[in-house]
Amino acid sequence: PVLPNEPTSEPASEPPTAKSCGGVTLKGLKVLAVDDDELMGLVLTSALQKLGADMAQSRVLGVNACEQGCIVDVALGRRDPALLEPCRGQPLPPADIVVLDQHIDCDGRQSKLGTDVAAELRQQGFDGLIMLHSASSPEEQDLTEHPAIDGTIAKGVPLTKFARDVLTAYDSRMNRQR
C-alpha cells in the first residue's frame, strides 16, 4: 500500500489539454454549444476550455427557457454570449462552430429539436459549422443527412475524438466555402 504523502512510481494523471489531445485545438474559435442537461453543459464547457476555444466569446447554453430562446441570436452575434443581452451598436462576430443537442428539453418537455435550430440558423444566414451532439439512437443516425447539419458526434466519445471530428468537419466546411 502507498502512504498518502509517499511518492509513487506512477506518473500523476493530468486532465486532458489541447497539448495532451495530440495537438488538436480549437484555439481562437468561437464555439456555441447547446445542451439542456446541466451536467453535459459542464462537460462541454470543460472540453471547450481544454481544447483552447476562445472562452471570452464561447458559451454553452440550453438549461432553461431564457437560454434556449437566445440560441440563434447568440450564434449570429446579435446577443452577447455572456450576458445574453442584445448587442448595442455593431453585432459581434458570429460563432465559428455550433454544437447542438438534438432533443432540447425545458421543464421536462421537449421544446426544440437541434435540427430545427440548425435549419433556422441556415435560414438566417449562418455559414459556420453545425454539429449535432447527441445519443446514438437509430433515429438520430439518420440525421447525418440533414441539410443544415455538417456532421454528428455521439455523446460520451473521448475528448480527442470529439476534437478531431469537430475540426475535421470545420476544415471541410471552410474548404468548401473557398
XYZ file of C-alpha atoms in Angstrom, residues 51-159:
109
model
C -9.280 22.459 -26.326
C -8.441 26.171 -26.305
C -11.675 27.668 -27.677
C -11.990 31.440 -27.242
C -13.830 31.292 -23.908
C -14.408 35.063 -23.889
C -16.757 34.509 -26.850
C -17.721 30.832 -26.478
C -20.629 29.596 -24.363
C -22.720 26.558 -23.523
C -26.458 27.326 -23.404
C -29.708 25.431 -23.068
C -30.517 24.630 -19.448
C -33.521 26.966 -19.276
C -36.102 28.669 -21.486
C -34.243 32.004 -21.464
C -31.041 30.415 -22.775
C -32.943 28.321 -25.297
C -34.649 31.434 -26.635
C -31.271 33.098 -27.293
C -29.509 30.321 -29.212
C -29.923 31.726 -32.730
C -29.160 35.318 -31.725
C -26.002 34.317 -29.810
C -24.790 32.157 -32.709
C -25.334 35.009 -35.168
C -23.634 37.581 -32.906
C -26.801 39.547 -32.170
C -26.652 38.776 -28.432
C -23.697 38.867 -26.085
C -22.825 35.247 -25.183
C -22.007 36.116 -21.564
C -24.910 38.435 -20.746
C -27.466 37.148 -23.267
C -28.463 40.763 -23.865
C -28.852 42.262 -27.339
C -25.626 43.766 -28.665
C -25.588 47.548 -28.751
C -24.192 49.046 -31.910
C -22.276 46.602 -34.039
C -23.113 42.908 -33.725
C -20.401 40.557 -32.500
C -18.769 38.107 -34.898
C -20.923 35.010 -35.369
C -19.886 31.682 -33.884
C -17.437 29.640 -35.918
C -18.920 26.383 -34.633
C -22.329 25.481 -33.186
C -22.746 22.124 -31.433
C -26.408 21.224 -30.843
C -28.127 18.539 -28.810
C -30.936 17.014 -30.905
C -33.540 16.859 -28.126
C -33.536 20.165 -26.229
C -35.985 19.857 -23.334
C -37.318 22.523 -20.990
C -39.172 21.749 -17.766
C -39.409 18.068 -18.708
C -40.982 18.780 -22.105
C -39.270 18.801 -25.454
C -39.176 22.389 -26.596
C -36.816 22.305 -29.574
C -35.071 19.929 -31.927
C -31.434 20.620 -32.739
C -32.173 20.060 -36.426
C -34.887 22.752 -36.296
C -32.448 25.188 -34.652
C -29.862 24.305 -37.324
C -32.381 24.952 -40.111
C -33.301 28.322 -38.561
C -29.618 29.252 -38.322
C -29.084 28.428 -42.004
C -32.245 30.351 -42.999
C -30.902 33.397 -41.176
C -27.545 33.218 -42.957
C -25.299 31.304 -40.557
C -22.478 29.797 -42.614
C -20.328 28.293 -39.848
C -20.092 24.656 -38.841
C -23.129 22.999 -37.238
C -22.592 19.671 -35.493
C -25.261 17.566 -33.823
C -24.065 16.200 -30.452
C -26.476 13.537 -29.386
C -27.070 9.991 -28.259
C -26.504 7.259 -30.789
C -30.105 6.130 -31.149
C -31.108 4.668 -34.530
C -33.429 7.633 -35.256
C -30.539 10.064 -34.729
C -28.196 8.158 -37.048
C -30.474 9.222 -39.929
C -29.800 12.880 -39.080
C -26.322 12.793 -40.641
C -28.019 13.564 -43.968
C -29.979 16.574 -42.671
C -29.180 19.517 -44.995
C -28.485 22.000 -42.177
C -26.116 19.683 -40.268
C -22.437 19.266 -41.154
C -21.930 16.180 -39.001
C -22.789 14.330 -35.833
C -20.845 13.466 -32.686
C -22.014 10.792 -30.270
C -22.220 11.825 -26.633
C -19.576 10.243 -24.456
C -16.793 9.962 -27.044
C -13.249 10.641 -25.822
C -12.145 14.281 -25.925
